[in-house]
Amino acid sequence: MPCISTPTFNNLVKPKTVFPFLGIFFISALLCLPYSLLHGQLSPDSIASVWKNPSIPNQERFKAFEQYYQNMISSSPIDVVGSSEQHWMLANASQSKKEMAIAMDNKAHALCLLGEYDDAVRAIKDAYRISMELNDSLAMASKQANIGTIYYYQSKYQEAVQYFNTGLSIYQGTKEELKEADILNNLGLVFLAINSYQLAEDYFQRTLHFYQKHEKDTLIGNIWLNLGVTYFEMGQITEAQHHAEKALQIFQKTNNEIGRADCHQLFANIYELEGRVDKA
């Protein structure tokens, strides 16, 4: 799930970026929330009342911040910016560098959604410095990749490649294959954006290898579609249609409406190019 819509390429379908923030927002930590917080649908105000209550243990207050981020990041990123600053202050007072980094990560995510890219990069770099102090190589890798993602949205492709490759080298050293695949896909998108189609194809194929190995169906569909877009741009229309059909099969199986719509848009571009106006 991209945090913001992917730029279009020559008015073609939107290539599917794999959650550009690469899972650094610690959503899995919400599984540790106490039953009292997980039971029922709590309102944002109810969740906020947990972290605002100094009588509640800090660990539970930190978890409340994370649940708030999960609930609000898409619908109200400006509120997440404000809450992340309160999170950082509590973490600083508690001398919890890990929580300080989590707060800055979520602030960066929200700022990215708001289109405030330079501020988002500064926030991630602050979090990166903390991860360096903690000697947390995986967190450092994800932050490098996230900076690359923001540069991608800013069309700063040389910088994006530099940061993606730094994160990629760390993941390759730690055998984090799915995270490696995420960055390979994003590198493919960079090369697609600058019309280096052969390189884009290579990175998408490498991505596909890992997603198939780990049986990530929806992500496999995304890569089939990315390859379809790439082949379309290369003028290999038969290959483009073939890969779009494979993507569509997966999106139908997984009830992915957005993916199906993107496939049909690619089909429309193919039919238009072929002069089949009745099908476009």
Short mmCIF file of C-alpha atoms in Angstrom, two decimals:
data_model
loop_
_atom_site.label_atom_id
_atom_site.label_comp_id
_atom_site.label_asym_id
_atom_site.label_seq_id
_atom_site.Cartn_x
_atom_site.Cartn_y
_atom_site.Cartn_z
CA MET A 1 0.00 0.00 0.00
CA PRO A 2 1.64 3.10 -1.15
CA CYS A 3 1.50 6.04 1.19
CA ILE A 4 0.76 8.43 -1.69
CA SER A 5 -0.30 7.88 -5.28
CA THR A 6 2.49 6.81 -7.61
CA PRO A 7 3.41 9.25 -10.41
CA THR A 8 2.05 8.21 -13.80
CA PHE A 9 4.41 7.33 -16.60
CA ASN A 10 3.41 8.75 -19.99
CA ASN A 11 -0.23 8.66 -18.83
CA LEU A 12 -0.10 4.89 -18.64
CA VAL A 13 -1.29 2.85 -15.67
CA LYS A 14 0.23 3.55 -12.29
CA PRO A 15 3.00 1.07 -11.45
CA LYS A 16 2.40 -0.52 -8.09
CA THR A 17 4.81 0.60 -5.43
CA VAL A 18 5.09 -1.90 -2.58
CA PHE A 19 4.34 -0.02 0.71
CA PRO A 20 7.09 2.54 0.17
CA PHE A 21 7.69 2.80 3.88
CA LEU A 22 8.59 -0.86 3.94
CA GLY A 23 6.84 -1.70 7.19
CA ILE A 24 8.98 0.47 9.46
CA PHE A 25 5.98 1.75 11.36
CA PHE A 26 5.95 -1.23 13.70
CA ILE A 27 2.32 -2.13 13.05
CA SER A 28 3.04 -5.68 14.23
CA ALA A 29 3.72 -4.28 17.70
CA LEU A 30 0.00 -3.64 18.00
CA LEU A 31 -0.46 -7.36 18.52
CA CYS A 32 0.94 -6.81 21.99
CA LEU A 33 -1.75 -4.34 23.01
CA PRO A 34 -3.69 -5.34 26.13
CA TYR A 35 -7.17 -6.78 25.69
CA SER A 36 -8.73 -3.61 27.09
CA LEU A 37 -7.37 -1.62 24.14
CA LEU A 38 -8.13 -4.20 21.49
CA HIS A 39 -11.68 -4.94 22.57
CA GLY A 40 -14.16 -3.15 20.34
CA GLN A 41 -13.63 -0.14 18.11
CA LEU A 42 -12.13 2.64 20.17
CA SER A 43 -12.46 6.20 18.95
CA PRO A 44 -9.33 8.28 18.32
CA ASP A 45 -10.18 10.37 21.39
CA SER A 46 -10.41 7.24 23.53
CA ILE A 47 -7.03 6.03 22.30
CA ALA A 48 -5.50 9.48 22.86
CA SER A 49 -6.81 9.49 26.43
CA VAL A 50 -4.53 6.51 27.13
CA TRP A 51 -1.28 8.23 26.19
CA LYS A 52 -2.37 11.47 27.84
CA ASN A 53 -2.91 9.73 31.19
CA PRO A 54 0.35 9.84 33.21
CA SER A 55 -1.01 7.23 35.64
CA ILE A 56 -0.89 4.57 32.89
CA PRO A 57 2.48 2.78 32.44
CA ASN A 58 4.54 4.32 29.67
CA GLN A 59 4.72 1.06 27.75
CA GLU A 60 0.95 1.03 27.36
CA ARG A 61 0.95 4.71 26.44
CA PHE A 62 3.49 3.98 23.69
CA LYS A 63 1.28 1.18 22.36
CA ALA A 64 -1.68 3.57 22.31
CA PHE A 65 0.32 5.92 20.07
CA GLU A 66 0.93 3.07 17.65
CA GLN A 67 -2.73 2.11 17.54
CA TYR A 68 -3.61 5.74 16.91
CA TYR A 69 -1.16 5.90 14.02
CA GLN A 70 -2.63 2.77 12.48
CA ASN A 71 -6.14 4.16 12.70
CA MET A 72 -5.41 7.73 11.64
CA ILE A 73 -2.40 7.80 9.31
CA SER A 74 -4.42 7.65 6.10
CA SER A 75 -7.46 9.68 7.10
CA SER A 76 -5.83 12.43 9.15
CA PRO A 77 -2.04 12.66 8.71
CA ILE A 78 -1.95 16.18 10.16
CA ASP A 79 -3.21 14.78 13.47
CA VAL A 80 -0.53 12.10 13.33
CA VAL A 81 2.13 14.80 12.99
CA GLY A 82 0.91 16.39 16.22
CA SER A 83 0.58 13.12 18.12
CA SER A 84 4.02 11.95 16.98
CA GLU A 85 5.54 15.05 18.56
CA GLN A 86 3.81 14.20 21.85
CA HIS A 87 5.08 10.63 21.43
CA TRP A 88 8.63 11.92 20.97
CA MET A 89 8.41 14.09 24.09
CA LEU A 90 7.20 11.16 26.21
CA ALA A 91 9.92 8.92 24.74
CA ASN A 92 12.58 11.55 25.39
CA ALA A 93 11.43 12.00 28.98
CA SER A 94 11.53 8.21 29.38
CA GLN A 95 14.96 8.03 27.72
CA SER A 96 13.60 5.46 25.24
CA LYS A 97 15.55 5.93 22.05
CA LYS A 98 13.62 3.16 20.31
CA GLU A 99 10.33 4.99 20.91
CA MET A 100 11.89 8.28 19.83
CA ALA A 101 12.76 6.64 16.51
CA ILE A 102 9.25 5.19 16.13
CA ALA A 103 7.76 8.64 16.74
CA MET A 104 9.97 10.22 14.08
CA ASP A 105 9.20 7.41 11.62
CA ASN A 106 5.48 8.02 11.94
CA LYS A 107 5.93 11.76 11.71
CA ALA A 108 7.84 11.22 8.47
CA HIS A 109 5.10 8.97 7.12
CA ALA A 110 2.44 11.59 7.86
CA LEU A 111 4.53 14.39 6.36
CA CYS A 112 4.99 12.33 3.22
CA LEU A 113 1.23 11.89 2.94
CA LEU A 114 0.88 15.65 3.28
CA GLY A 115 3.40 16.18 0.48
CA GLU A 116 5.92 17.83 2.81
CA TYR A 117 8.78 15.77 1.48
CA ASP A 118 11.75 17.78 2.72
CA ASP A 119 10.43 17.77 6.27
CA ALA A 120 9.75 14.04 5.94
CA VAL A 121 13.36 13.39 4.93
CA ARG A 122 14.61 15.42 7.90
CA ALA A 123 12.40 13.37 10.25
CA ILE A 124 13.68 10.07 8.84
CA LYS A 125 17.28 11.24 9.12
CA ASP A 126 16.65 12.07 12.78
CA ALA A 127 15.30 8.56 13.28
CA TYR A 128 18.26 7.15 11.35
CA ARG A 129 20.74 8.78 13.72
CA ILE A 130 18.95 7.15 16.64
CA SER A 131 19.04 3.76 14.93
CA MET A 132 22.79 4.21 14.43
CA GLU A 133 23.19 4.85 18.15
CA LEU A 134 21.22 1.67 18.84
CA ASN A 135 23.28 -0.24 16.24
CA ASP A 136 20.02 -1.43 14.68
CA SER A 137 21.08 -2.35 11.15
CA LEU A 138 17.61 -3.41 9.94
CA ALA A 139 16.06 -0.14 11.09
CA MET A 140 18.89 1.73 9.40
CA ALA A 141 18.20 -0.16 6.17
CA SER A 142 14.50 0.65 6.17
CA LYS A 143 15.17 4.32 6.81
CA GLN A 144 17.64 4.46 3.93
CA ALA A 145 14.99 2.86 1.72
CA ASN A 146 12.32 5.28 2.92
CA ILE A 147 14.48 8.27 2.08
CA GLY A 148 14.93 6.72 -1.35
CA THR A 149 11.17 6.45 -1.69
CA ILE A 150 10.65 10.12 -0.92
CA TYR A 151 13.30 11.11 -3.43
CA TYR A 152 11.46 8.92 -5.95
CA TYR A 153 8.28 10.92 -5.38
CA GLN A 154 10.30 14.11 -5.82
CA SER A 155 11.70 12.76 -9.12
CA LYS A 156 15.22 12.91 -7.63
CA TYR A 157 16.06 9.59 -9.19
CA GLN A 158 19.84 9.59 -8.74
CA GLU A 159 19.43 10.18 -5.00
CA ALA A 160 16.67 7.56 -4.84
CA VAL A 161 18.93 4.92 -6.39
CA GLN A 162 21.74 5.79 -3.97
CA TYR A 163 19.56 5.36 -0.88
CA PHE A 164 17.76 2.28 -2.21
CA ASN A 165 21.08 0.58 -2.91
CA THR A 166 22.37 1.35 0.59
CA GLY A 167 19.30 -0.22 2.16
CA LEU A 168 19.44 -3.12 -0.29
CA SER A 169 23.02 -4.02 0.64
CA ILE A 170 22.07 -4.26 4.32
CA TYR A 171 19.05 -6.47 3.64
CA GLN A 172 21.12 -8.73 1.39
CA GLY A 173 23.63 -9.16 4.20
CA THR A 174 20.93 -10.12 6.68
CA LYS A 175 19.00 -12.41 4.31
CA GLU A 176 15.81 -10.33 4.62
CA GLU A 177 14.50 -11.53 1.28
CA LEU A 178 11.06 -9.92 1.27
CA LYS A 179 12.45 -6.53 2.25
CA GLU A 180 15.15 -6.99 -0.36
CA ALA A 181 12.38 -7.66 -2.88
CA ASP A 182 10.53 -4.49 -1.88
CA ILE A 183 13.59 -2.38 -2.66
CA LEU A 184 14.27 -4.24 -5.90
CA ASN A 185 10.74 -3.38 -7.00
CA ASN A 186 11.19 0.27 -6.12
CA LEU A 187 14.48 0.34 -8.03
CA GLY A 188 12.56 -1.09 -10.97
CA LEU A 189 10.09 1.77 -10.68
CA VAL A 190 12.92 4.30 -10.71
CA PHE A 191 14.38 2.86 -13.91
CA LEU A 192 10.91 2.69 -15.44
CA ALA A 193 10.49 6.40 -14.65
CA ILE A 194 13.71 7.32 -16.47
CA ASN A 195 12.91 5.06 -19.44
CA SER A 196 15.67 2.54 -18.67
CA TYR A 197 13.31 -0.30 -19.52
CA GLN A 198 15.85 -3.13 -19.67
CA LEU A 199 17.04 -2.34 -16.15
CA ALA A 200 13.45 -1.99 -14.95
CA GLU A 201 12.62 -5.41 -16.37
CA ASP A 202 15.66 -6.95 -14.66
CA TYR A 203 14.76 -5.53 -11.25
CA PHE A 204 11.11 -6.59 -11.57
CA GLN A 205 12.17 -10.11 -12.51
CA ARG A 206 14.45 -10.30 -9.48
CA THR A 207 11.59 -9.04 -7.33
CA LEU A 208 9.25 -11.65 -8.78
CA HIS A 209 11.67 -14.44 -7.80
CA PHE A 210 11.43 -13.56 -4.12
CA TYR A 211 7.68 -12.97 -4.06
CA GLN A 212 7.05 -16.30 -5.77
CA LYS A 213 9.43 -18.04 -3.39
CA HIS A 214 7.46 -16.68 -0.43
CA GLU A 215 4.06 -17.11 -2.14
CA LYS A 216 3.02 -13.45 -1.83
CA ASP A 217 0.13 -13.56 -4.29
CA THR A 218 -0.98 -9.93 -4.24
CA LEU A 219 2.59 -8.71 -4.55
CA ILE A 220 3.18 -11.14 -7.41
CA GLY A 221 0.20 -9.55 -9.17
CA ASN A 222 1.77 -6.13 -8.71
CA ILE A 223 4.99 -7.27 -10.35
CA TRP A 224 3.21 -8.94 -13.28
CA LEU A 225 1.49 -5.60 -13.83
CA ASN A 226 4.76 -3.66 -13.53
CA LEU A 227 6.29 -5.98 -16.12
CA GLY A 228 3.26 -5.46 -18.34
CA VAL A 229 3.76 -1.69 -18.16
CA THR A 230 7.47 -2.11 -18.89
CA TYR A 231 6.87 -4.29 -21.94
CA PHE A 232 4.25 -1.84 -23.19
CA GLU A 233 6.79 0.96 -23.01
CA MET A 234 9.34 -1.26 -24.80
CA GLY A 235 6.84 -1.84 -27.61
CA GLN A 236 6.52 -5.54 -26.79
CA ILE A 237 2.74 -5.53 -26.88
CA THR A 238 2.18 -9.30 -26.84
CA GLU A 239 4.31 -9.59 -23.69
CA ALA A 240 2.54 -6.60 -22.15
CA GLN A 241 -0.87 -8.17 -22.67
CA HIS A 242 0.31 -11.57 -21.43
CA HIS A 243 1.66 -10.13 -18.18
CA ALA A 244 -1.42 -7.96 -17.67
CA GLU A 245 -3.59 -11.07 -18.03
CA LYS A 246 -1.50 -12.91 -15.42
CA ALA A 247 -1.80 -9.94 -13.06
CA LEU A 248 -5.56 -9.77 -13.61
CA GLN A 249 -5.96 -13.44 -12.71
CA ILE A 250 -4.28 -12.85 -9.36
CA PHE A 251 -6.19 -9.64 -8.65
CA GLN A 252 -9.47 -11.44 -9.37
CA LYS A 253 -8.45 -14.26 -7.04
CA THR A 254 -7.54 -11.82 -4.25
CA ASN A 255 -10.49 -9.43 -4.85
CA ASN A 256 -8.09 -6.55 -5.50
CA GLU A 257 -10.34 -3.97 -7.16
CA ILE A 258 -7.60 -1.38 -7.63
CA GLY A 259 -5.33 -3.95 -9.24
CA ARG A 260 -8.11 -5.05 -11.59
CA ALA A 261 -8.78 -1.44 -12.58
CA ASP A 262 -5.09 -0.89 -13.32
CA CYS A 263 -5.01 -4.01 -15.49
CA HIS A 264 -8.03 -2.84 -17.47
CA GLN A 265 -6.35 0.54 -17.95
CA LEU A 266 -3.32 -1.20 -19.40
CA PHE A 267 -5.57 -3.27 -21.67
CA ALA A 268 -7.23 -0.04 -22.82
CA ASN A 269 -3.84 1.45 -23.70
CA ILE A 270 -2.93 -1.68 -25.62
CA TYR A 271 -6.21 -1.70 -27.57
CA GLU A 272 -5.86 2.00 -28.35
CA LEU A 273 -2.34 1.47 -29.65
CA GLU A 274 -3.59 -1.36 -31.84
CA GLY A 275 -6.47 0.73 -33.14
CA ARG A 276 -9.07 -1.48 -31.50
CA VAL A 277 -11.20 1.46 -30.42
CA ASP A 278 -14.20 -0.77 -29.73
CA LYS A 279 -12.30 -2.44 -26.89
CA ALA A 280 -10.31 0.54 -25.56
#
